[in-house]
PDB file of C-alpha atoms in Angstrom:
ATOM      1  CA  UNK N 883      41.717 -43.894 -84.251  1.00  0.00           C
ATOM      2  CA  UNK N 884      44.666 -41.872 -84.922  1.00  0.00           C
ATOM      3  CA  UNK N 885      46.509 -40.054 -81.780  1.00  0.00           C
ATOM      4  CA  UNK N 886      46.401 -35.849 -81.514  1.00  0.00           C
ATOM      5  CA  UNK N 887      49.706 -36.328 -79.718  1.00  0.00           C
ATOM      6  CA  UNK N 888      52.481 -36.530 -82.311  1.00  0.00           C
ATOM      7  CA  UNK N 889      55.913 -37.287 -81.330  1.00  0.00           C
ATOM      8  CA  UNK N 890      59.477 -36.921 -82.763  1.00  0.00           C
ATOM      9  CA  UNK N 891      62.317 -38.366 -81.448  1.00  0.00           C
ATOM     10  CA  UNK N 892      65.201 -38.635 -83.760  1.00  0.00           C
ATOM     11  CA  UNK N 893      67.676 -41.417 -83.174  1.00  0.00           C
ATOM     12  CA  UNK N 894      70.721 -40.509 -81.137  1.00  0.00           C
ATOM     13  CA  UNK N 895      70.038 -37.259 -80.187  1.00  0.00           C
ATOM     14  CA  UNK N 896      69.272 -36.020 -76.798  1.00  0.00           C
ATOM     15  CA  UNK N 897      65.879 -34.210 -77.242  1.00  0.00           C
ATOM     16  CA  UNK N 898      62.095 -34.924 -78.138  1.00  0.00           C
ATOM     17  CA  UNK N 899      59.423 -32.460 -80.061  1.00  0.00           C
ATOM     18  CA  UNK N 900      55.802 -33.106 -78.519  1.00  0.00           C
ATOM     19  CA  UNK N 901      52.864 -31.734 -80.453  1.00  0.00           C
ATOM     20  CA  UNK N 902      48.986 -31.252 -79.722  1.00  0.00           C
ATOM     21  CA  UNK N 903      46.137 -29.454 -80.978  1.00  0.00           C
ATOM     22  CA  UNK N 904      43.431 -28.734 -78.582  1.00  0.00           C
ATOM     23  CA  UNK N 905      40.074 -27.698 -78.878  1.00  0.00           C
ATOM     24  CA  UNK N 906      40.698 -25.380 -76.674  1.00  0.00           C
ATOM     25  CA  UNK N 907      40.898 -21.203 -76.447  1.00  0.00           C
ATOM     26  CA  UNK N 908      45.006 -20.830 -76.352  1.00  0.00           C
ATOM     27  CA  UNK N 909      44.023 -18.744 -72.819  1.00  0.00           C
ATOM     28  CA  UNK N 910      42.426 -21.972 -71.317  1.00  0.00           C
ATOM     29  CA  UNK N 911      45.270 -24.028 -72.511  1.00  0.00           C
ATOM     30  CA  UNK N 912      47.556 -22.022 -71.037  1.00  0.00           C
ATOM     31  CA  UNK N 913      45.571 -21.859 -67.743  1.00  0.00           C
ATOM     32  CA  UNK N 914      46.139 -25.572 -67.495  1.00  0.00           C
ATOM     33  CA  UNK N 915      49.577 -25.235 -67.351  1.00  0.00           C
ATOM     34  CA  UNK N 916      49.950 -21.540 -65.014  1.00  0.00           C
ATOM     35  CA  UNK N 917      47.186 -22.696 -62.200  1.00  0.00           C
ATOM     36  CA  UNK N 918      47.458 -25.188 -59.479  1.00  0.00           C
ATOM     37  CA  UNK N 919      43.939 -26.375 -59.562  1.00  0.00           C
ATOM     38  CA  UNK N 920      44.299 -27.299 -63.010  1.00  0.00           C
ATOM     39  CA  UNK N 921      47.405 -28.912 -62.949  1.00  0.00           C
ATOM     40  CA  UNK N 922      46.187 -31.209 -60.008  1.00  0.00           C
ATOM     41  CA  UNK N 923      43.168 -32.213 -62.408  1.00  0.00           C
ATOM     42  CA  UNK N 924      44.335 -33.071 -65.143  1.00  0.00           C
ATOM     43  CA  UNK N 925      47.749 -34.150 -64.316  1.00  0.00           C
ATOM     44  CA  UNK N 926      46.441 -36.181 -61.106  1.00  0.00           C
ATOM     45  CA  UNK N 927      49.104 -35.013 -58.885  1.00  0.00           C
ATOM     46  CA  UNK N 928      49.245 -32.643 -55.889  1.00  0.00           C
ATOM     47  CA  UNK N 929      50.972 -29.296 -56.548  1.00  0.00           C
ATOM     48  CA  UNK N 930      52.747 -28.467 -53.004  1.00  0.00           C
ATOM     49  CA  UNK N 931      54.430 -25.339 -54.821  1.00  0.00           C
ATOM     50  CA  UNK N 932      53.418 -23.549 -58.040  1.00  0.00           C
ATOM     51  CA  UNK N 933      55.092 -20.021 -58.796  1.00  0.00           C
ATOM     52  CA  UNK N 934      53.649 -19.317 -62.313  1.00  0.00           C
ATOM     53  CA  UNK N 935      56.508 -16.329 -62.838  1.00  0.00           C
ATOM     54  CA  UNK N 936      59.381 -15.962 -64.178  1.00  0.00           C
ATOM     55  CA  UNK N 937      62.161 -16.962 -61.955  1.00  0.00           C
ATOM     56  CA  UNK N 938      59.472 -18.864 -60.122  1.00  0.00           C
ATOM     57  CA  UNK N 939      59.986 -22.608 -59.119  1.00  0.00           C
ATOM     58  CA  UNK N 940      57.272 -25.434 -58.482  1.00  0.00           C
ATOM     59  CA  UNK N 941      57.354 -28.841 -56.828  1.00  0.00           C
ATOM     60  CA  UNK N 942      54.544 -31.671 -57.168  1.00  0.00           C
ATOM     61  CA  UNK N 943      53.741 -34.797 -55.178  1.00  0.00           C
ATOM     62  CA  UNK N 944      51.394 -38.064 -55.671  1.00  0.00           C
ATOM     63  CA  UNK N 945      50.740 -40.169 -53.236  1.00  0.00           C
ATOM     64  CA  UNK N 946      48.818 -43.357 -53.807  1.00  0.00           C
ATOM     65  CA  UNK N 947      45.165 -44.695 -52.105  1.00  0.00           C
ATOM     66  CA  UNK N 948      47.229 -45.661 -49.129  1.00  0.00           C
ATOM     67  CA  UNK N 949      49.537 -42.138 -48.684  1.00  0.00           C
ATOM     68  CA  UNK N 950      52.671 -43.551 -49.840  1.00  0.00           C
ATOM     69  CA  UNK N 951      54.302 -40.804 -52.022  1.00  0.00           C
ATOM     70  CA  UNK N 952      55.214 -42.561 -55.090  1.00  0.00           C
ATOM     71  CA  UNK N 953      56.152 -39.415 -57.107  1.00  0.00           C
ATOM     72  CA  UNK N 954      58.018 -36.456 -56.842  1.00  0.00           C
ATOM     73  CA  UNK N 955      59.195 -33.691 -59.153  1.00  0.00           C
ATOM     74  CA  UNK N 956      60.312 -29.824 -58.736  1.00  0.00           C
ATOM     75  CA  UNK N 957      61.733 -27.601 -61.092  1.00  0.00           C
ATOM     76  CA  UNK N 958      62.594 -24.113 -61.935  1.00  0.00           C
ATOM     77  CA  UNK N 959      60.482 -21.511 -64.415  1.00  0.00           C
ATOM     78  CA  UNK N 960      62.982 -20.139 -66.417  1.00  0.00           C
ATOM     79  CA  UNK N 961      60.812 -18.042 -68.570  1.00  0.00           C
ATOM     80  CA  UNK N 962      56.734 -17.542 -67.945  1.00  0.00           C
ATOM     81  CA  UNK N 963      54.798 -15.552 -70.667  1.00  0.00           C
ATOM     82  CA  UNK N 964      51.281 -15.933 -70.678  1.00  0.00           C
ATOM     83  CA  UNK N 965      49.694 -17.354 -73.255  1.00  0.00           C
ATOM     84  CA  UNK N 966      52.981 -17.660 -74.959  1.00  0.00           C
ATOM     85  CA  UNK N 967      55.445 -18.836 -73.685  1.00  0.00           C
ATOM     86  CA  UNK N 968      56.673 -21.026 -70.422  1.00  0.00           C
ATOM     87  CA  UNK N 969      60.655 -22.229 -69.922  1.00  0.00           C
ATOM     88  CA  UNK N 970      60.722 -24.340 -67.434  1.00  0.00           C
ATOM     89  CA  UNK N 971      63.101 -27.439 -65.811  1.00  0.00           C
ATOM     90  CA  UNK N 972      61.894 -30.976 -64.375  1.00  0.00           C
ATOM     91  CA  UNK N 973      63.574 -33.077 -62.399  1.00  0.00           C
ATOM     92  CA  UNK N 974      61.574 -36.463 -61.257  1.00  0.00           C
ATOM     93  CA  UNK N 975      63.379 -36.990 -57.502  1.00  0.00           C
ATOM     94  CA  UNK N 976      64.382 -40.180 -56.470  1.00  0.00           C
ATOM     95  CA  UNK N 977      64.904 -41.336 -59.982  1.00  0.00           C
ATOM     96  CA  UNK N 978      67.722 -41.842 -62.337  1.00  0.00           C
ATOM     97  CA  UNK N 979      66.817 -39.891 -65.430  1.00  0.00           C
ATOM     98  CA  UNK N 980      68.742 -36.618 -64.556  1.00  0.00           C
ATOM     99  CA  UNK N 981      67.283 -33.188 -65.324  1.00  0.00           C
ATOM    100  CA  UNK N 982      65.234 -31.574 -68.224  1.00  0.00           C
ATOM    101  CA  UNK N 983      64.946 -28.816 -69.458  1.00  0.00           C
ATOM    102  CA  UNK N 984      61.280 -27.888 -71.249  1.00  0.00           C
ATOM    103  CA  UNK N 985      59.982 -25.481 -73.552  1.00  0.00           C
ATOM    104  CA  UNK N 986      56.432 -24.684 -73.937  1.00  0.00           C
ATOM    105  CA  UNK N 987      55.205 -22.979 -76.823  1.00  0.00           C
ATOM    106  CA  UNK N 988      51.247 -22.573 -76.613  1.00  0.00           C
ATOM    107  CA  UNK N 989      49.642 -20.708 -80.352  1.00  0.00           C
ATOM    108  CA  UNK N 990      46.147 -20.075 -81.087  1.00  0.00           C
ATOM    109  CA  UNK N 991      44.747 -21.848 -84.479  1.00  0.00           C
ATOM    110  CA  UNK N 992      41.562 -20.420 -84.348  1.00  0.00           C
ATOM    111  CA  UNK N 993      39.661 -18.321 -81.533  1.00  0.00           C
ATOM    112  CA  UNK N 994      38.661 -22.226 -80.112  1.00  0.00           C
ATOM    113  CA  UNK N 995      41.421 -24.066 -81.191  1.00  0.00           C
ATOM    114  CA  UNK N 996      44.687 -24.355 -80.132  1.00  0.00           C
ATOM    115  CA  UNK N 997      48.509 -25.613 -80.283  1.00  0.00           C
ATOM    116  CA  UNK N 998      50.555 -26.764 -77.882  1.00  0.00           C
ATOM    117  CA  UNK N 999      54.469 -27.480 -78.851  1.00  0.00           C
ATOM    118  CA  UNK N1000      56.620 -29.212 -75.891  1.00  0.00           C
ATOM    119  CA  UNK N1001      60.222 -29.209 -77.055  1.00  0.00           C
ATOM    120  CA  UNK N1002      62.160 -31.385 -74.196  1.00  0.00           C
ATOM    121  CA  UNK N1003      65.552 -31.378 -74.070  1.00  0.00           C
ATOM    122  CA  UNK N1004      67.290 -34.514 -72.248  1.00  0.00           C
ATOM    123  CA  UNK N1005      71.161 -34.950 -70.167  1.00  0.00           C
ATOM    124  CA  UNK N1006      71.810 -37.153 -72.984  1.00  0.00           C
ATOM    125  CA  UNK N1007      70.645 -39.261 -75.757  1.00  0.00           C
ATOM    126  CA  UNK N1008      70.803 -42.639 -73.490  1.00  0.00           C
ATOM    127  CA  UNK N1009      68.574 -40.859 -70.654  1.00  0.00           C
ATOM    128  CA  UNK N1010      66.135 -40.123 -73.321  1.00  0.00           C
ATOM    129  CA  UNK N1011      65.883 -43.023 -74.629  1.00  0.00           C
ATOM    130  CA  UNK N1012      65.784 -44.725 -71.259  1.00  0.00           C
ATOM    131  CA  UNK N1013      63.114 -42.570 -69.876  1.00  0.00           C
ATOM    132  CA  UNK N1014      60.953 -43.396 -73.129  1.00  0.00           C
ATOM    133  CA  UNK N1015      61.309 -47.008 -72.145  1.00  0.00           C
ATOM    134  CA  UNK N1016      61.059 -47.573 -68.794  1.00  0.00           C
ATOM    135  CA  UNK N1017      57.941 -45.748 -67.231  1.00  0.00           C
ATOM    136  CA  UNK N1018      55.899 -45.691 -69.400  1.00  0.00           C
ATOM    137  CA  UNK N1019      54.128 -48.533 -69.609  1.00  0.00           C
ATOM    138  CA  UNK N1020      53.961 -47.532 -65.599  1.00  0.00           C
ATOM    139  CA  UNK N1021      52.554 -43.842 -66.162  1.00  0.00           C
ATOM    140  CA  UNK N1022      50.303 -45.114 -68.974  1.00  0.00           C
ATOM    141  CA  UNK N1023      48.919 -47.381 -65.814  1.00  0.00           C
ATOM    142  CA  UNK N1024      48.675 -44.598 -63.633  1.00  0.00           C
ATOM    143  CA  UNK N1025      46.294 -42.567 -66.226  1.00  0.00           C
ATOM    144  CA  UNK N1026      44.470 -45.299 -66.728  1.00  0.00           C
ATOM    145  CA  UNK N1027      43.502 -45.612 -63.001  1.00  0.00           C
ATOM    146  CA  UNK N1028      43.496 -42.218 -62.690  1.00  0.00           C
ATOM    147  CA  UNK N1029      40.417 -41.970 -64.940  1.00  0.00           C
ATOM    148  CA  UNK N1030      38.813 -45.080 -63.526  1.00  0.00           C
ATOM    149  CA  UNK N1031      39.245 -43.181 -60.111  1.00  0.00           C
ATOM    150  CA  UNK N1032      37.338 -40.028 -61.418  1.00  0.00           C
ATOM    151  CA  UNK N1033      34.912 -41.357 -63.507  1.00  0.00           C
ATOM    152  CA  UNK N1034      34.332 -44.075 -60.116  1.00  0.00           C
ATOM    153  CA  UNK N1035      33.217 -40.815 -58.004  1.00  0.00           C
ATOM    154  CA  UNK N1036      30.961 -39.784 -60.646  1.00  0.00           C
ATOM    155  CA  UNK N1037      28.809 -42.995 -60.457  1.00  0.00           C
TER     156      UNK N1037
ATOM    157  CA  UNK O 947      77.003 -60.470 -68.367  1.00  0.00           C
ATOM    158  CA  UNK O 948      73.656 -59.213 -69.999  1.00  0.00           C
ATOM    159  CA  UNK O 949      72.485 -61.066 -72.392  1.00  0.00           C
ATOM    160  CA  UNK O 950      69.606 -59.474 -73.295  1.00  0.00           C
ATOM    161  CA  UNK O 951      68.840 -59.221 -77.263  1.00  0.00           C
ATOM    162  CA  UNK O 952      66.637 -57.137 -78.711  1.00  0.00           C
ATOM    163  CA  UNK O 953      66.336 -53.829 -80.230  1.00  0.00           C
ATOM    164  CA  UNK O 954      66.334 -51.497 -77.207  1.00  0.00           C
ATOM    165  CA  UNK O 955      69.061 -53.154 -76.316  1.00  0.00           C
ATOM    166  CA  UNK O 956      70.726 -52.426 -79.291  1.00  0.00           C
ATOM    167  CA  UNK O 957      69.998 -48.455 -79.566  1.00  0.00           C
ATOM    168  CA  UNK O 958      70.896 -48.431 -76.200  1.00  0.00           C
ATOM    169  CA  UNK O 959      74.867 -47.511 -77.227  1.00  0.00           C
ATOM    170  CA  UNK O 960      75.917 -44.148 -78.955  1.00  0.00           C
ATOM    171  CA  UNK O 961      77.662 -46.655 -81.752  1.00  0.00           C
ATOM    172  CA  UNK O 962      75.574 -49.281 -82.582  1.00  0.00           C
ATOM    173  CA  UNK O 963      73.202 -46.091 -83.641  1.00  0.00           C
ATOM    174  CA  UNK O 964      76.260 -44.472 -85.828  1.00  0.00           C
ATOM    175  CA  UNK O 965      76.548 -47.890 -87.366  1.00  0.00           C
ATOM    176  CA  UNK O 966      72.868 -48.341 -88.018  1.00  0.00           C
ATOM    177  CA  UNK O 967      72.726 -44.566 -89.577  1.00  0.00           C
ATOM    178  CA  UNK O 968      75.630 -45.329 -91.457  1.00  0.00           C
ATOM    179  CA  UNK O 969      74.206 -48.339 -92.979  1.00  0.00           C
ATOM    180  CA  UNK O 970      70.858 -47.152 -93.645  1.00  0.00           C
ATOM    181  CA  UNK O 971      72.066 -45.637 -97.165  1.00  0.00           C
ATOM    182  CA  UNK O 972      74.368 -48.083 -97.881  1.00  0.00           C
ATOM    183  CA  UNK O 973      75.380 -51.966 -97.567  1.00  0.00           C
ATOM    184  CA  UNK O 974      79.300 -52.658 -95.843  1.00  0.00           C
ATOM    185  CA  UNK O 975      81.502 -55.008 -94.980  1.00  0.00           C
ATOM    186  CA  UNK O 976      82.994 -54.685 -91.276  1.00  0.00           C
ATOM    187  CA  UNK O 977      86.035 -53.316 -92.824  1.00  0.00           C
ATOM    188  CA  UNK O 978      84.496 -50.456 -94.063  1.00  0.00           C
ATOM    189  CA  UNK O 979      82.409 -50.182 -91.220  1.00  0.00           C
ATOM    190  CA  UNK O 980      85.373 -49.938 -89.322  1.00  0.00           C
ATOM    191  CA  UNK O 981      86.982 -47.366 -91.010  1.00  0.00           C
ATOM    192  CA  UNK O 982      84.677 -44.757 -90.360  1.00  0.00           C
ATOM    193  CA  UNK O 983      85.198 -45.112 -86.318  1.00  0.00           C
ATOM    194  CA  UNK O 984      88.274 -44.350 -84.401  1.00  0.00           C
ATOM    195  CA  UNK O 985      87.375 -47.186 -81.919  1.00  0.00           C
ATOM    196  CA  UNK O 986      89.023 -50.582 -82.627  1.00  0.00           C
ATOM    197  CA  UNK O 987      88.294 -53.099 -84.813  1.00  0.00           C
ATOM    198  CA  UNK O 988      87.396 -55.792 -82.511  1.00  0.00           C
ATOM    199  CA  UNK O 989      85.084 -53.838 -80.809  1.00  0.00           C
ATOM    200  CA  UNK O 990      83.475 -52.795 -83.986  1.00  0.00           C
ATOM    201  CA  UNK O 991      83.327 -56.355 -84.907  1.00  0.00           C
ATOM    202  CA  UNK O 992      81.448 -56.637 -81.725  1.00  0.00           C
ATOM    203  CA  UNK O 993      78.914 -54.514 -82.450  1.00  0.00           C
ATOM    204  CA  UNK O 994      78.098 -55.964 -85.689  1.00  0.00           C
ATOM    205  CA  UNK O 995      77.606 -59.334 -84.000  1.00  0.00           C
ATOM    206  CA  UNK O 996      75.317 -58.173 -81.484  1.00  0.00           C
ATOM    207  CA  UNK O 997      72.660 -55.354 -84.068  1.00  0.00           C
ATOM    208  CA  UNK O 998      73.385 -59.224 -85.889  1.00  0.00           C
ATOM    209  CA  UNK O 999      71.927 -61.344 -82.694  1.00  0.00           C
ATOM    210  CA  UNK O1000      69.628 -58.158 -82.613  1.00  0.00           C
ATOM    211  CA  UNK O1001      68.147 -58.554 -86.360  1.00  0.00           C
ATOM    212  CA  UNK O1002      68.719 -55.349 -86.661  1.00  0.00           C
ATOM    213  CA  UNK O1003      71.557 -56.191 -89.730  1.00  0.00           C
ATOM    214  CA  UNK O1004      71.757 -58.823 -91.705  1.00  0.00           C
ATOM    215  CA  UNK O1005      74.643 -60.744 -93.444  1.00  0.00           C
ATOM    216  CA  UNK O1006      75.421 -61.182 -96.704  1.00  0.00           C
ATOM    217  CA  UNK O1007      78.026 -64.139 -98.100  1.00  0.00           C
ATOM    218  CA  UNK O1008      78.806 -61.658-101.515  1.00  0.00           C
ATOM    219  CA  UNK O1009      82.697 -63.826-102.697  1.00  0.00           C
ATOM    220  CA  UNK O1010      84.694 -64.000-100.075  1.00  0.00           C
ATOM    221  CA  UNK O1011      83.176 -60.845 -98.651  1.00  0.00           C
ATOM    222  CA  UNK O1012      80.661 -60.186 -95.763  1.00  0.00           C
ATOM    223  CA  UNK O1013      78.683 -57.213 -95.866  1.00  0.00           C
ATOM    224  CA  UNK O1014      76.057 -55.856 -93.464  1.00  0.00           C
ATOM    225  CA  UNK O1015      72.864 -54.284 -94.475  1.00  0.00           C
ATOM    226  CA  UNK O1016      69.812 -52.887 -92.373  1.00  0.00           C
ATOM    227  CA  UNK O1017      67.200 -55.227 -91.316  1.00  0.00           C
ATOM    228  CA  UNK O1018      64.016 -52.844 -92.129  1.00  0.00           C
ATOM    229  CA  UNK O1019      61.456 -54.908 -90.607  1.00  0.00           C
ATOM    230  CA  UNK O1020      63.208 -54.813 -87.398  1.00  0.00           C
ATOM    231  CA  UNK O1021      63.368 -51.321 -87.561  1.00  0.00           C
ATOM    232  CA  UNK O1022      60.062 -50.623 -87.195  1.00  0.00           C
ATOM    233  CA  UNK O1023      59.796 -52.076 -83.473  1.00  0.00           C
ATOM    234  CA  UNK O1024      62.311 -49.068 -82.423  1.00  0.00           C
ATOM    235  CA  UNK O1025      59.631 -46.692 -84.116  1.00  0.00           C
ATOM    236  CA  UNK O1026      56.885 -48.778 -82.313  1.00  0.00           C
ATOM    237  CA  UNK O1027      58.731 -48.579 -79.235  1.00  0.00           C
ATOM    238  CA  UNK O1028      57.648 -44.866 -78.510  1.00  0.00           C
ATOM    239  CA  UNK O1029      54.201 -45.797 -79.276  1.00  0.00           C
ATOM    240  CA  UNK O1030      53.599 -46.329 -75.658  1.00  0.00           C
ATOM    241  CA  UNK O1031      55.012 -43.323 -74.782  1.00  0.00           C
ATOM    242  CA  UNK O1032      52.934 -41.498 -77.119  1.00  0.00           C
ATOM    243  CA  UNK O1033      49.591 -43.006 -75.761  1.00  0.00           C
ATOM    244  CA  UNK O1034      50.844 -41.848 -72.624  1.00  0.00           C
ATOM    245  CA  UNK O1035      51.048 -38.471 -73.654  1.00  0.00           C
ATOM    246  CA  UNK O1036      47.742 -38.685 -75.764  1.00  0.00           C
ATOM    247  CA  UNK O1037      45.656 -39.902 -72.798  1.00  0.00           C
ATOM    248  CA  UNK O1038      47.331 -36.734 -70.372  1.00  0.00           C
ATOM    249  CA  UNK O1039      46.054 -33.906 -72.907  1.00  0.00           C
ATOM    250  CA  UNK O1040      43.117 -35.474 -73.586  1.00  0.00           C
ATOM    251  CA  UNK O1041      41.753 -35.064 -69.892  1.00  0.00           C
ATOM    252  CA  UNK O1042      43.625 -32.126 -70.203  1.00  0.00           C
ATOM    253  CA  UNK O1043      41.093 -31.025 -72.634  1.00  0.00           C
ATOM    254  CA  UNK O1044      38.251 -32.153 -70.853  1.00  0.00           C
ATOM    255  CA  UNK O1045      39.035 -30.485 -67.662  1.00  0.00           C
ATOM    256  CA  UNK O1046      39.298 -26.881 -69.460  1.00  0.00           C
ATOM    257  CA  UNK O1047      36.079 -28.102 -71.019  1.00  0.00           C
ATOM    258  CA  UNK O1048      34.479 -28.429 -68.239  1.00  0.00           C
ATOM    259  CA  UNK O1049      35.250 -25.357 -66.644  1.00  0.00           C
ATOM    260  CA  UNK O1050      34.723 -23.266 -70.014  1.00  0.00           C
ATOM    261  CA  UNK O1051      30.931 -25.094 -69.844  1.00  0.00           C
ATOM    262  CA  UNK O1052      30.700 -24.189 -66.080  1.00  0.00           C
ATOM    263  CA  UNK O1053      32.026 -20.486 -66.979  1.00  0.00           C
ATOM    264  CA  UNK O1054      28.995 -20.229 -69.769  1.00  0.00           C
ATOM    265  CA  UNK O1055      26.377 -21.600 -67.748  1.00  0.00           C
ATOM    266  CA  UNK O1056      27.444 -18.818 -64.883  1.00  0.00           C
ATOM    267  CA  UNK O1057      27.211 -16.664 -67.533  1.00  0.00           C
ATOM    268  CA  UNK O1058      23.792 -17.366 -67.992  1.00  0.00           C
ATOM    269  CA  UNK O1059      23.097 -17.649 -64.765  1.00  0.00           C
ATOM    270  CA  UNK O1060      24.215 -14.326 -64.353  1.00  0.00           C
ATOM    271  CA  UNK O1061      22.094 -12.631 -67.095  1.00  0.00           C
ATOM    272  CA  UNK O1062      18.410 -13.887 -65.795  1.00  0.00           C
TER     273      UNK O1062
END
């Protein structure tokens, strides 16, 4: 089966284009991104801090089964226009990747579907590329289990 | 010393990927490699060897002449290399979608609700 998620990442440079079509209203798309509940869902992590403004700032946490944290991240919203448009940096703590800086542009296909373009700019072309090869494999894990976990409750 | 050789290892520095763009148009010999970097020739030399140990080049006896051309097959494990990444990615938007499903569905049937 082919992937929705398609991913360019030219050689040597420092940034990566993310693209995804939902079959989603652009509205509910963009309420997965603005709203704490929703982020917490489907991302599986807890949001501690989530000012969906401009000029706003957020901070997430994950902790595993036991309470260890084993993932942190905060950043700054830059730009927040709904529906539209969210600027926004990340910075995973505790972690050597540096910061990013991420642009969000969300675009209605239809009145149910929907586009979502992630345009992620990188420190440099080596943390990029490290990034793409380190955790992954790890976070790939971790949404694995994730589902397990939630589809576990529902039995 | 690292001595780790394969292809990440070998996209890892900012010249071994000039030299592989450079020589995905054309086939060179280290001299002309060379020439097109202000770094030194031995260290240029070095690089060769190791997108060489890498199979990401391959040599070419032409006369008394060496010359360096892209390995394509090899290639195609940095493009697979995001693949991971990209299933990563895939598998976060589509519970994405399936959360917002779910509530849309739980919105409609309020809806309904709502109406009798």
């Amino acid at each position: 089966m082919e992937l929705k998620t398609k991913i360019k990442a030219e050689d040597g440079r420092q940034d990566l284009l993310i693209t995804r079509e939902f079959d989603l209203p652009v509205e509910l798309l963009f309420k997965a991104y603005a709203e704490p509940e929703f982020v917490e869902q489907w991302m599986g992590t807890k949001v501690l801090k989530l000012e969906s403004k401009s000029h706003g700032s957020y901070r997430f946490e994950t902790s595993d089964a036991k309470g260890n944290v084993v993932f942190k991240a905060n950043g700054v919203i830059h730009e927040f226009s709904p529906g539209k448009k969210i600027i926004r940096t990340f910075e995973m703590e505790n972690a050597p990747f540096g910061i990013q800086l991420e642009i969000y542009e969300f675009e209605a296909l239809t009145d149910d579907t929907s586009k979502l373009t992630m345009h992620v700019i990188y420190e440099s072309a080596d943390k990029r590329d490290q990034l793409m090869q380190l955790p992954f494999k790890q976070g790939l894990n971790m949404a694995h289990n994730r589902l397990q976990d939630v589809m576990g409750k529902l039995k | 010393m690292n001595l780790r050789r394969d292809v990440f290892q070998a996209i890892a520095d900012p010249t071994r990927r000039a030299i592989l763009l450079l020589l995905a148009s054309q086939t060179l010999t280290a001299g002309a490699v060379a020439a097109n970097f202000n770094t030194a020739r031995p260290t240029v030399s070095k690089h060769l060897a190791i997108l060489t140990e890498c199979e990401l080049l391959k040599q070419e006896q032409s006369g008394r002449e060496i010359y360096y051309h892209i390995n394509a097959k090899k290639m195609k494990e940095v493009a697979d290399f995001i693949e991971p990444f990209r299933q990563m990615w895939d598998d976060r938007f589509n519970k994405l979608e399936s959360v917002m499903k779910a509530y849309q569905q739980k919105n409609k049937d309020d809806g309904t609700k709502n109406e009798n």
